[in-house]
Short mmCIF file of C-alpha atoms and ligand atoms in Angstrom, two decimals:
data_model
loop_
_atom_site.label_atom_id
_atom_site.label_comp_id
_atom_site.label_asym_id
_atom_site.label_seq_id
_atom_site.Cartn_x
_atom_site.Cartn_y
_atom_site.Cartn_z
CA UNK A 145 -6.22 -9.45 -15.58
CA UNK A 146 -9.35 -10.50 -13.80
CA UNK A 147 -10.94 -7.89 -11.64
CA UNK A 148 -12.74 -9.63 -8.82
CA UNK A 149 -12.67 -6.73 -6.44
CA UNK A 150 -16.30 -5.75 -6.80
CA UNK A 151 -17.42 -9.22 -5.93
CA UNK A 152 -15.34 -10.07 -2.94
CA UNK A 153 -16.02 -9.52 0.70
CA UNK A 154 -12.73 -11.17 1.55
CA UNK A 155 -9.15 -10.03 1.23
CA UNK A 156 -9.60 -8.12 -2.00
CA UNK A 157 -12.73 -6.33 -0.91
CA UNK A 158 -11.82 -3.73 1.62
CA UNK A 159 -8.09 -3.82 1.44
CA UNK A 160 -6.26 -0.88 2.78
CA UNK A 161 -9.36 0.77 4.09
CA UNK A 162 -8.47 2.88 7.04
CA UNK A 163 -10.43 3.69 10.08
CA UNK A 164 -11.68 6.99 11.32
CA UNK A 165 -11.90 7.81 14.97
CA UNK A 166 -15.23 7.14 16.55
CA UNK A 167 -17.26 10.03 17.93
CA UNK A 168 -14.65 10.57 20.65
CA UNK A 169 -12.22 13.42 20.26
CA UNK A 170 -8.77 11.84 19.69
CA UNK A 171 -7.14 14.84 21.33
CA UNK A 172 -8.50 13.74 24.68
CA UNK A 173 -6.05 10.85 24.56
CA UNK A 174 -2.33 11.23 25.03
CA UNK A 175 -1.45 8.42 22.62
CA UNK A 176 -2.81 7.62 19.19
CA UNK A 177 -3.33 4.35 17.37
CA UNK A 178 -4.01 3.64 13.74
CA UNK A 179 -5.56 0.37 12.57
CA UNK A 180 -5.97 -1.07 9.11
CA UNK A 181 -7.94 -4.25 8.43
CA UNK A 182 -7.85 -6.96 5.79
CA UNK A 183 -9.86 -10.12 5.25
CA UNK A 184 -13.37 -11.05 6.22
CA UNK A 185 -16.02 -9.12 8.09
CA UNK A 186 -15.01 -10.93 11.25
CA UNK A 187 -11.60 -9.32 11.09
CA UNK A 188 -13.22 -5.91 10.67
CA UNK A 189 -15.44 -6.65 13.67
CA UNK A 190 -12.35 -7.69 15.66
CA UNK A 191 -10.67 -4.37 14.87
CA UNK A 192 -13.61 -2.66 16.57
CA UNK A 193 -12.99 -4.80 19.67
CA UNK A 194 -9.29 -3.89 19.52
CA UNK A 195 -10.25 -0.20 19.28
CA UNK A 196 -12.39 -0.56 22.41
CA UNK A 197 -9.54 -2.24 24.33
CA UNK A 198 -7.06 0.44 23.29
CA UNK A 199 -9.41 3.31 24.00
CA UNK A 200 -9.87 1.96 27.49
CA UNK A 201 -6.08 2.02 27.79
CA UNK A 202 -5.82 5.69 26.81
CA UNK A 203 -5.29 5.44 23.06
CA UNK A 204 -7.34 7.54 20.64
CA UNK A 205 -7.85 6.45 17.04
CA UNK A 206 -6.35 8.37 14.14
CA UNK A 207 -6.87 8.11 10.39
CA UNK A 208 -3.31 9.20 9.71
CA UNK A 209 -0.71 6.54 10.39
CA UNK A 210 2.09 9.10 10.25
CA UNK A 211 0.95 10.66 13.52
CA UNK A 212 0.28 7.36 15.30
CA UNK A 213 2.24 6.01 18.25
CA UNK A 214 0.91 2.54 17.52
CA UNK A 215 0.28 1.25 14.01
CA UNK A 216 -1.72 -1.96 13.78
CA UNK A 217 -2.47 -4.11 10.80
CA UNK A 218 -5.17 -6.76 11.19
CA UNK A 219 -4.26 -9.44 8.70
CA UNK A 220 -5.75 -12.28 6.63
CA UNK A 221 -4.19 -15.59 5.56
CA UNK A 222 -6.99 -17.08 3.50
CA UNK A 223 -5.07 -17.01 0.21
CA UNK A 224 -1.43 -16.38 -0.60
CA UNK A 225 -2.34 -13.14 -2.31
CA UNK A 226 -3.91 -11.84 0.91
CA UNK A 227 -0.63 -12.36 2.72
CA UNK A 228 1.39 -10.76 -0.07
CA UNK A 229 -0.80 -7.67 0.11
CA UNK A 230 -0.18 -7.37 3.84
CA UNK A 231 3.58 -7.71 3.43
CA UNK A 232 3.61 -5.02 0.79
CA UNK A 233 1.62 -2.71 3.01
CA UNK A 234 3.94 -3.40 5.95
CA UNK A 235 6.92 -2.20 3.93
CA UNK A 236 5.12 1.09 3.39
CA UNK A 237 3.98 1.45 6.99
CA UNK A 238 7.45 0.68 8.34
CA UNK A 239 8.87 3.76 6.63
CA UNK A 240 7.23 5.74 9.45
CA UNK A 241 10.00 4.53 11.71
CA UNK A 242 12.49 6.69 9.82
CA UNK A 243 10.79 9.88 11.05
CA UNK A 244 9.32 8.52 14.23
CA UNK A 245 11.54 5.75 15.63
CA UNK A 246 9.37 5.53 18.74
CA UNK A 247 6.30 4.38 16.79
CA UNK A 248 5.37 0.75 17.35
CA UNK A 249 4.14 -1.56 14.61
CA UNK A 250 1.90 -4.49 15.47
CA UNK A 251 0.60 -7.35 13.38
CA UNK A 252 -2.77 -8.75 14.46
CA UNK A 253 -5.14 -11.40 13.14
CA UNK A 254 -4.78 -14.54 11.10
CA UNK A 255 -1.31 -13.99 9.67
CA UNK A 256 0.00 -13.24 13.16
CA UNK A 257 -1.50 -16.52 14.30
CA UNK A 258 -0.19 -18.51 11.36
CA UNK A 259 3.37 -17.19 11.42
CA UNK A 260 3.72 -16.49 15.13
CA UNK A 261 7.20 -15.39 16.28
CA UNK A 262 8.54 -16.16 12.79
CA UNK A 263 7.04 -12.83 11.82
CA UNK A 264 9.55 -11.02 14.01
CA UNK A 265 12.45 -12.81 12.34
CA UNK A 266 11.11 -12.16 8.87
CA UNK A 267 9.98 -8.59 9.43
CA UNK A 268 12.51 -7.09 11.78
CA UNK A 269 10.72 -3.77 12.20
CA UNK A 270 7.56 -5.36 13.61
CA UNK A 271 7.29 -4.89 17.39
CA UNK A 272 4.15 -6.84 18.29
CA UNK A 273 2.54 -10.01 17.04
CA UNK A 274 -0.91 -10.67 18.49
CA UNK A 275 -3.29 -13.50 17.55
CA UNK A 276 -7.11 -13.21 17.32
CA UNK A 277 -7.78 -14.55 20.82
CA UNK A 278 -5.15 -12.45 22.60
CA UNK A 279 -6.42 -8.90 22.10
CA UNK A 280 -7.19 -8.37 25.77
CA UNK A 281 -3.44 -8.57 26.44
CA UNK A 282 -2.66 -5.78 23.95
CA UNK A 283 -2.13 -3.03 26.58
CA UNK A 284 0.44 -5.17 28.42
CA UNK A 285 2.13 -6.14 25.17
CA UNK A 286 2.34 -2.49 24.12
CA UNK A 287 4.06 -1.65 27.42
CA UNK A 288 6.47 -4.51 26.84
CA UNK A 289 7.20 -3.33 23.32
CA UNK A 290 7.64 0.27 24.53
CA UNK A 291 10.47 -0.96 26.74
CA UNK A 292 12.21 -2.28 23.66
CA UNK A 293 11.27 -5.96 23.90
CA UNK A 294 9.51 -7.81 21.13
CA UNK A 295 6.01 -8.74 22.29
CA UNK A 296 4.16 -11.85 21.13
CA UNK A 297 0.91 -13.48 22.21
CA UNK A 298 -0.68 -15.94 19.84
CA UNK A 299 -2.40 -18.20 22.33
CA UNK A 300 -5.71 -19.50 21.04
CA UNK A 301 -8.55 -19.91 23.48
CA UNK A 302 -11.50 -22.23 23.78
CA UNK A 303 -13.59 -19.62 25.57
CA UNK A 304 -12.72 -16.11 24.41
CA UNK A 305 -15.60 -14.36 22.63
CA UNK A 306 -14.98 -10.77 23.80
CA UNK A 307 -18.64 -10.91 24.84
CA UNK A 308 -18.40 -8.12 27.39
CA UNK A 309 -16.50 -5.67 25.19
CA UNK A 310 -18.63 -3.01 23.48
CA UNK A 311 -16.94 -2.55 20.09
CA UNK A 312 -15.99 0.98 19.10
CA UNK A 313 -17.69 1.46 15.72
CA UNK A 314 -15.06 2.55 13.25
CA UNK A 315 -15.75 4.13 9.89
CA UNK A 316 -19.41 3.35 10.33
CA UNK A 317 -22.30 4.69 8.28
CA UNK A 318 -24.30 4.73 11.52
CA UNK A 319 -27.00 2.53 9.96
CA UNK A 320 -25.57 -0.96 9.47
CA UNK A 321 -23.29 -2.87 11.85
CA UNK A 322 -21.67 -6.27 12.19
CA UNK A 323 -22.08 -8.27 15.38
CA UNK A 324 -19.88 -11.30 16.07
CA UNK A 325 -21.89 -14.19 17.48
CA UNK A 326 -19.21 -16.86 17.49
CA UNK A 327 -15.51 -17.39 16.86
CA UNK A 328 -13.35 -20.09 15.34
CA UNK A 329 -14.42 -23.02 13.19
CA UNK A 330 -14.67 -26.75 13.79
CA UNK A 331 -15.12 -27.71 10.15
CA UNK A 332 -11.99 -28.98 8.62
CA UNK A 333 -12.52 -27.99 5.00
CA UNK A 334 -9.28 -29.32 3.54
CA UNK A 335 -8.35 -26.10 1.69
CA UNK A 336 -8.96 -23.74 4.58
CA UNK A 337 -6.54 -22.12 7.00
CA UNK A 338 -9.23 -20.62 9.27
CA UNK A 339 -9.43 -23.49 11.80
CA UNK A 340 -5.68 -23.04 12.33
CA UNK A 341 -5.73 -19.26 12.63
CA UNK A 342 -8.95 -18.88 14.59
CA UNK A 343 -9.05 -22.02 16.67
CA UNK A 344 -12.00 -24.01 17.96
CA UNK A 345 -15.54 -22.89 17.45
CA UNK A 346 -17.25 -21.20 20.40
CA UNK A 347 -20.54 -19.35 20.66
CA UNK A 348 -20.93 -16.00 22.36
CA UNK A 349 -23.30 -15.43 25.30
CA UNK A 350 -26.74 -14.82 23.75
CA UNK A 351 -27.60 -12.10 26.24
CA UNK A 352 -24.53 -10.08 25.32
CA UNK A 353 -25.43 -10.37 21.62
CA UNK A 354 -28.99 -9.14 22.23
CA UNK A 355 -27.65 -6.32 24.39
CA UNK A 356 -25.24 -5.22 21.68
CA UNK A 357 -27.96 -5.29 19.00
CA UNK A 358 -30.34 -3.37 21.26
CA UNK A 359 -27.69 -0.72 21.96
CA UNK A 360 -27.04 -0.38 18.26
CA UNK A 361 -30.75 0.10 17.61
CA UNK A 362 -31.08 2.71 20.31
CA UNK A 363 -28.13 4.53 18.76
CA UNK A 364 -29.95 4.79 15.42
CA UNK A 365 -28.67 1.66 13.67
CA UNK A 366 -31.25 -0.08 11.47
CA UNK A 367 -29.48 -3.25 10.43
CA UNK A 368 -27.31 -5.82 12.17
CA UNK A 369 -25.43 -8.65 10.47
CA UNK A 370 -24.75 -11.59 12.77
CA UNK A 371 -21.31 -12.93 11.97
CA UNK A 372 -19.63 -16.31 12.27
CA UNK A 373 -17.75 -18.74 10.02
CA UNK A 374 -20.67 -21.13 10.38
CA UNK A 375 -23.59 -19.30 12.00
CA UNK A 376 -25.98 -22.23 11.79
CA UNK A 377 -23.95 -24.17 14.31
CA UNK A 378 -24.35 -21.38 16.87
CA UNK A 379 -25.25 -23.04 20.16
CA UNK A 380 -25.03 -21.33 23.50
CA UNK A 381 -25.66 -22.96 26.84
CA UNK A 382 -26.04 -20.73 29.85
CA UNK A 383 -23.44 -22.29 32.09
CA UNK A 384 -24.05 -19.86 34.95
CA UNK A 385 -26.94 -21.91 36.36
CA UNK A 386 -27.45 -25.68 36.48
CA UNK A 387 -29.76 -26.70 33.63
CA UNK A 388 -29.40 -23.17 32.16
CA UNK A 389 -31.19 -22.20 28.93
CA UNK A 390 -29.88 -23.23 25.53
CA UNK A 391 -30.06 -21.05 22.44
CA UNK A 392 -29.58 -22.30 18.88
CA UNK A 393 -29.19 -20.11 15.80
CA UNK A 394 -32.92 -20.05 14.97
CA UNK A 395 -33.69 -19.00 18.57
CA UNK A 396 -31.04 -16.28 18.42
CA UNK A 397 -32.33 -14.95 15.10
CA UNK A 398 -35.83 -14.74 16.52
CA UNK A 399 -34.66 -12.87 19.61
CA UNK A 400 -32.75 -10.34 17.57
CA UNK A 401 -35.70 -9.93 15.20
CA UNK A 402 -37.97 -9.22 18.17
CA UNK A 403 -35.87 -6.23 19.29
CA UNK A 404 -37.84 -4.04 16.88
CA UNK A 405 -39.63 -4.66 13.57
CA UNK A 406 -37.67 -1.78 12.02
CA UNK A 407 -34.30 -3.37 12.83
CA UNK A 408 -33.20 -5.51 9.90
CA UNK A 409 -31.35 -8.72 10.67
CA UNK A 410 -28.86 -10.40 8.35
CA UNK A 411 -26.38 -13.21 8.93
CA UNK A 412 -23.30 -14.74 7.37
CA UNK A 413 -22.02 -17.39 6.69
CA UNK A 414 -24.31 -20.41 6.39
CA UNK A 415 -22.74 -23.80 5.84
CA UNK A 416 -25.05 -25.84 3.59
CA UNK A 417 -24.73 -28.84 5.89
CA UNK A 418 -26.00 -26.96 8.93
CA UNK A 419 -28.76 -24.59 7.81
CA UNK A 420 -32.03 -26.03 9.12
CA UNK A 421 -35.71 -25.76 8.26
CA UNK A 422 -36.12 -24.18 11.67
CA UNK A 423 -33.89 -21.30 10.53
CA UNK A 424 -35.77 -21.00 7.21
CA UNK A 425 -39.16 -20.91 8.94
CA UNK A 426 -37.90 -18.34 11.44
CA UNK A 427 -36.92 -16.18 8.46
CA UNK A 428 -40.43 -16.55 7.04
CA UNK A 429 -41.99 -15.60 10.36
CA UNK A 430 -40.26 -12.20 10.64
CA UNK A 431 -40.37 -9.64 7.87
CA UNK A 432 -37.29 -7.93 9.31
CA UNK A 433 -35.07 -11.01 8.88
CA UNK A 434 -33.70 -10.40 5.43
CA UNK A 435 -34.50 -12.77 2.58
CA UNK A 436 -30.93 -13.49 1.72
CA UNK A 437 -28.69 -16.49 2.34
CA UNK A 438 -25.01 -16.73 1.58
CA UNK A 439 -24.64 -20.45 0.95
CA UNK A 440 -21.09 -21.21 -0.27
CA UNK A 441 -20.91 -24.30 -2.45
CA UNK A 442 -17.14 -24.26 -3.29
CA UNK A 443 -17.54 -26.88 -6.07
CA UNK A 444 -20.30 -28.52 -8.10
CA UNK A 445 -18.62 -31.93 -8.17
CA UNK A 446 -19.35 -34.51 -5.51
CA UNK A 447 -15.87 -36.00 -5.82
CA UNK A 448 -14.19 -32.61 -5.37
CA UNK A 449 -16.52 -31.72 -2.48
CA UNK A 450 -15.43 -34.92 -0.82
CA UNK A 451 -11.76 -34.03 -1.24
CA UNK A 452 -12.59 -30.61 0.16
CA UNK A 453 -14.17 -32.29 3.16
CA UNK A 454 -17.33 -30.22 2.79
CA UNK A 455 -19.46 -33.19 3.98
CA UNK A 456 -22.27 -32.74 1.42
CA UNK A 457 -22.76 -33.91 -2.14
CA UNK A 458 -23.83 -31.96 -5.21
CA UNK A 459 -27.33 -33.45 -4.92
CA UNK A 460 -27.59 -32.61 -1.23
CA UNK A 461 -26.62 -28.99 -1.96
CA UNK A 462 -29.11 -28.68 -4.79
CA UNK A 463 -31.86 -30.10 -2.57
CA UNK A 464 -31.01 -27.36 -0.04
CA UNK A 465 -31.36 -24.69 -2.74
CA UNK A 466 -34.73 -26.21 -3.73
CA UNK A 467 -35.82 -26.22 -0.10
CA UNK A 468 -34.94 -22.52 0.33
CA UNK A 469 -36.82 -21.64 -2.87
CA UNK A 470 -39.84 -23.71 -1.82
CA UNK A 471 -40.07 -22.04 1.59
CA UNK A 472 -39.03 -18.53 0.44
CA UNK A 473 -39.47 -18.09 -3.31
CA UNK A 474 -38.18 -14.52 -3.09
CA UNK A 475 -34.97 -15.36 -1.19
CA UNK A 476 -31.65 -14.13 -2.60
CA UNK A 477 -28.88 -16.73 -2.67
CA UNK A 478 -25.16 -16.16 -3.14
CA UNK A 479 -22.12 -18.43 -3.06
CA UNK A 480 -18.37 -18.85 -2.74
CA UNK A 481 -16.65 -20.88 -5.45
CA UNK A 482 -13.11 -22.20 -5.74
CA UNK A 483 -11.73 -22.94 -9.22
CA UNK A 484 -9.02 -25.51 -9.82
CA UNK A 485 -8.87 -27.41 -6.54
CA UNK A 486 -6.39 -30.34 -6.46
CA UNK A 487 -7.07 -32.88 -9.24
CA UNK A 488 -10.22 -31.09 -10.50
CA UNK A 489 -10.93 -32.25 -14.05
CA UNK A 490 -12.47 -30.27 -16.91
CA UNK A 491 -15.67 -32.28 -16.50
CA UNK A 492 -15.83 -31.50 -12.78
CA UNK A 493 -15.29 -27.82 -13.52
CA UNK A 494 -18.23 -28.13 -15.93
CA UNK A 495 -20.32 -29.49 -13.06
CA UNK A 496 -19.58 -26.30 -11.08
CA UNK A 497 -20.77 -24.15 -13.99
CA UNK A 498 -23.87 -26.31 -14.30
CA UNK A 499 -24.64 -26.07 -10.59
CA UNK A 500 -24.28 -22.27 -10.71
CA UNK A 501 -26.75 -22.14 -13.56
CA UNK A 502 -29.24 -24.32 -11.65
CA UNK A 503 -28.85 -22.32 -8.43
CA UNK A 504 -29.29 -18.97 -10.26
CA UNK A 505 -26.96 -17.22 -7.81
CA UNK A 506 -27.60 -13.52 -7.48
CA UNK A 507 -23.93 -13.03 -6.68
CA UNK A 508 -20.79 -15.04 -5.94
CA UNK A 509 -17.34 -14.58 -4.47
CA UNK A 510 -14.98 -16.45 -6.77
CA UNK A 511 -11.40 -17.53 -6.24
CA UNK A 512 -8.84 -19.86 -7.69
CA UNK A 513 -7.38 -22.40 -5.31
CA UNK A 514 -4.41 -21.20 -3.31
CA UNK A 515 -2.61 -23.86 -1.30
CA UNK A 516 -2.19 -22.93 2.36
CA UNK A 517 0.65 -24.46 4.38
CA UNK A 518 -0.45 -26.88 7.08
CA UNK A 519 -3.94 -27.52 5.74
CA UNK A 520 -5.21 -31.02 5.04
CA UNK A 521 -5.11 -30.40 1.29
CA UNK A 522 -1.50 -29.19 1.45
CA UNK A 523 -0.50 -32.32 3.34
CA UNK A 524 -2.54 -34.86 1.38
CA UNK A 525 -3.10 -33.66 -2.16
CA UNK A 526 -1.00 -32.22 -4.94
CA UNK A 527 -1.82 -28.72 -6.11
CA UNK A 528 -1.69 -30.03 -9.67
CA UNK A 529 -4.02 -27.86 -11.72
CA UNK A 530 -1.69 -25.54 -13.68
CA UNK A 531 -2.08 -21.86 -12.88
CA UNK A 532 -3.22 -20.91 -16.36
CA UNK A 533 -5.92 -23.60 -16.20
CA UNK A 534 -7.07 -22.37 -12.79
CA UNK A 535 -7.25 -18.84 -14.12
CA UNK A 536 -9.14 -19.84 -17.25
CA UNK A 537 -11.65 -21.83 -15.20
CA UNK A 538 -12.07 -18.91 -12.82
CA UNK A 539 -12.62 -16.61 -15.76
CA UNK A 540 -15.40 -18.90 -17.03
CA UNK A 541 -16.97 -18.93 -13.57
CA UNK A 542 -16.80 -15.13 -13.30
CA UNK A 543 -18.25 -14.71 -16.78
CA UNK A 544 -21.14 -17.00 -15.98
CA UNK A 545 -21.79 -15.26 -12.67
CA UNK A 546 -21.84 -11.88 -14.40
CA UNK A 547 -24.57 -13.18 -16.71
CA UNK A 548 -26.52 -14.75 -13.82
CA UNK A 549 -26.28 -11.50 -11.80
CA UNK A 550 -27.51 -9.46 -14.74
CA UNK A 551 -30.39 -11.88 -15.38
CA UNK A 552 -31.29 -11.82 -11.71
CA UNK A 553 -31.40 -8.02 -11.75
CA UNK A 554 -33.40 -7.99 -14.99
CA UNK A 555 -36.03 -10.17 -13.33
CA UNK A 556 -36.48 -7.34 -10.80
CA UNK A 557 -37.38 -4.70 -13.41
CA UNK A 558 -40.77 -3.22 -12.55
CA UNK A 559 -40.79 -4.68 -9.03
CA UNK A 560 -41.24 -2.51 -5.95
CA UNK A 561 -38.92 -3.07 -2.97
CA UNK A 562 -38.69 -1.74 0.54
CA UNK A 563 -35.24 -0.17 0.70
CA UNK A 564 -33.19 0.85 3.72
CA UNK A 565 -31.33 4.05 2.85
CA UNK A 566 -27.64 3.73 3.77
CA UNK A 567 -26.40 7.06 2.46
CA UNK A 568 -25.58 9.01 -0.69
CA UNK A 569 -24.80 7.04 -3.80
CA UNK A 570 -21.10 6.88 -4.57
CA UNK A 571 -21.53 8.79 -7.81
CA UNK A 572 -23.85 11.62 -6.84
CA UNK A 573 -25.15 13.36 -3.74
CA UNK A 574 -28.47 13.77 -5.64
CA UNK A 575 -29.06 10.01 -5.37
CA UNK A 576 -29.61 7.70 -2.41
CA UNK A 577 -28.04 4.28 -2.09
CA UNK A 578 -29.73 1.49 -0.17
CA UNK A 579 -30.41 -2.23 -0.19
CA UNK A 580 -33.52 -4.36 -0.45
CA UNK A 581 -34.14 -7.42 1.69
CA UNK A 582 -32.37 -9.62 -0.89
CA UNK A 583 -29.19 -7.59 -0.26
CA UNK A 584 -29.22 -5.96 -3.70
CA UNK A 585 -27.94 -2.41 -3.95
CA UNK A 586 -30.49 0.08 -5.32
CA UNK A 587 -29.63 3.64 -6.38
CA UNK A 588 -32.42 6.18 -6.88
CA UNK A 589 -32.88 9.97 -7.12
CA UNK A 590 -33.61 11.75 -3.85
CA UNK A 591 -36.22 13.96 -5.52
CA UNK A 592 -38.13 16.28 -3.20
CA UNK A 593 -38.99 13.66 -0.58
CA UNK A 594 -37.79 14.61 2.92
CA UNK A 595 -35.82 11.47 3.70
CA UNK A 596 -32.71 10.66 5.68
CA UNK A 597 -30.30 7.78 5.77
CA UNK A 598 -31.74 5.09 8.03
CA UNK A 599 -35.25 5.61 6.60
CA UNK A 600 -37.17 2.92 4.73
CA UNK A 601 -38.65 3.86 1.39
CA UNK A 602 -40.51 2.01 -1.39
CA UNK A 603 -38.57 2.00 -4.65
CA UNK A 604 -39.65 0.77 -8.08
CA UNK A 605 -36.89 -0.75 -10.21
CA UNK A 606 -36.69 0.99 -13.58
CA UNK A 607 -33.28 -0.08 -14.87
CA UNK A 608 -30.25 -2.16 -13.89
CA UNK A 609 -26.68 -3.18 -14.48
CA UNK A 610 -25.20 -6.52 -13.41
CA UNK A 611 -24.14 -5.01 -10.08
CA UNK A 612 -26.84 -2.44 -9.24
CA UNK A 613 -30.56 -1.83 -9.51
CA UNK A 614 -31.70 1.68 -10.46
CA UNK A 615 -35.10 2.94 -9.46
CA UNK A 616 -37.46 5.68 -8.36
CA UNK A 617 -39.32 6.37 -5.15
CA UNK A 618 -42.99 5.36 -5.21
CA UNK A 619 -45.65 6.12 -2.58
CA UNK A 620 -45.68 3.61 0.28
N1 SAH B 860 -16.73 -20.08 6.66
C1 SAH B 860 -17.05 -19.72 5.35
C2 SAH B 860 -15.91 -19.27 4.48
C3 SAH B 860 -14.75 -18.57 5.03
S1 SAH B 860 -13.41 -18.31 3.96
C4 SAH B 860 -17.67 -20.93 4.67
O1 SAH B 860 -17.45 -22.05 5.05
O2 SAH B 860 -18.32 -20.71 3.68
C5 SAH B 860 -14.20 -17.55 2.58
C6 SAH B 860 -14.03 -18.25 1.29
O3 SAH B 860 -12.69 -18.21 0.87
C7 SAH B 860 -14.38 -19.71 1.28
O4 SAH B 860 -15.75 -19.93 1.21
C8 SAH B 860 -13.66 -20.20 0.06
O5 SAH B 860 -14.44 -20.07 -1.09
C9 SAH B 860 -12.47 -19.27 -0.04
N2 SAH B 860 -11.23 -19.95 0.33
C10 SAH B 860 -10.88 -20.46 1.52
N3 SAH B 860 -9.68 -21.04 1.47
C11 SAH B 860 -9.24 -20.90 0.19
C12 SAH B 860 -8.07 -21.30 -0.51
N4 SAH B 860 -7.12 -22.00 0.09
N5 SAH B 860 -7.96 -20.98 -1.82
C13 SAH B 860 -8.93 -20.30 -2.45
N6 SAH B 860 -10.06 -19.89 -1.84
C14 SAH B 860 -10.22 -20.19 -0.54
FE1 SF4 B 861 -12.96 -22.65 6.45
FE2 SF4 B 861 -14.72 -24.55 6.07
FE3 SF4 B 861 -14.58 -23.34 8.44
FE4 SF4 B 861 -15.54 -22.04 6.32
S1 SF4 B 861 -16.46 -23.83 7.28
S2 SF4 B 861 -14.05 -21.28 7.81
S3 SF4 B 861 -14.31 -22.84 4.65
S4 SF4 B 861 -13.01 -24.64 7.51
FE1 F3S B 862 -8.92 -14.15 6.46
FE2 F3S B 862 -8.82 -14.91 8.94
FE3 F3S B 862 -11.07 -14.03 7.94
S1 F3S B 862 -7.84 -15.90 7.26
S2 F3S B 862 -10.95 -14.59 5.79
S3 F3S B 862 -9.25 -12.85 8.20
S4 F3S B 862 -10.86 -15.59 9.47
#
């Protein structure tokens, strides 16, 4: 069995994680909701918007689904396995109805969007089905469901960005936060269900993004990650005045960086076709924009990339990696890779391994191809690489990445990094855990220094594993 959990930010990564109530006392509310999120960071960010909408409607959050009046599960459809996990979890959550028949169960997110009302036929004990653009209607839908009707809203929108809603930070470390800057996706990568579940791409009002980041900073947060499926195509036009200002992604990055030099700025995800020199030079200009780019390649073969509709070739991608390294030699780069896409040959798989080696990825999220109903690939191509071949190729990719990650960490031995402390290390309260600008996790003894989470500290790397750097505090 392959264990990819430590390397995935997607469905496997934070599965089943539950949310704690925010600072508010849940007892001040007469009703309680429980929310569980799956999938990408955008889904987690959406759950914080949902929490804000529900709190406004008189619901307090609870960590314990057994005491909830409303149980929500924010779902992911990216791979079949992600959907299976959700279904399994639903069977467990539904048992609550035996003791508390009045409790409502709602399915949110990408699976709700993909399956729509079919969900209610398939899963009879589900009361609400709400798509990613319909969360503002949740209070009304809950009332409908309370009166015994099944409530569904899966309308996608061309405008909705929830710009004016201040997310309720759930299960937060109080130091790092995600901020959605856009929704949807206009790229039709042939394997991908996201354009169907999230709808058309739209960029959020730049002023509301800056405001949210500023509020986070004044509440003690030290790092924001700007989120979108394709952040480099962020483009906001102020439609409120004729000839209103326009803001592209580089402009937005700069504005967020200017909030305060001690507020770190990260972003995800960059599509290789859209990341510009202007973005790279903006990164160079501000020390607080982190030197880290997640640049998913998907495949190292030009023919496969073409079938995937990624709109770049192997050479074009490699030139982009060269460009990043030329402008920022110390920039961390990571990737997403799919093994065994339709008709991929052994030689083409070899090209992926070769490209990984050239790109020296610090880290990758690796998957085998999972056909999604309705996508271009499902309609046009045959999912013809046998499962055992897909798995073997994935295993080779994971093995190579493990070596590349270890080598990357070994190159850091002896180096000194500025680290943002995020909290205690998972293993021991005697150690801090933080990250450097390249997004690498560093664990180091607290020693006698009077430090707190949210502080920056200089750390010298003394040892490493493939996943973590180990170090010691050195004078600034
Ligand atoms: N917008 C991001 C990716 C979002 S989905 C981008 O373009 O990079 C996250 C990752 O899941 C993708 O990069 C891809 O590697 C993987 N993925 C998407 N659809 C998949 C599928 N059908 N099978 C396997 N992996 C898939
Ligand atoms: Fe999916 Fe491609 Fe859009 Fe990423 S860019 S969300 S892979 S369609
Ligand atoms: Fe999954 Fe939807 Fe995100 S399909 S990866 S939760 S956009």
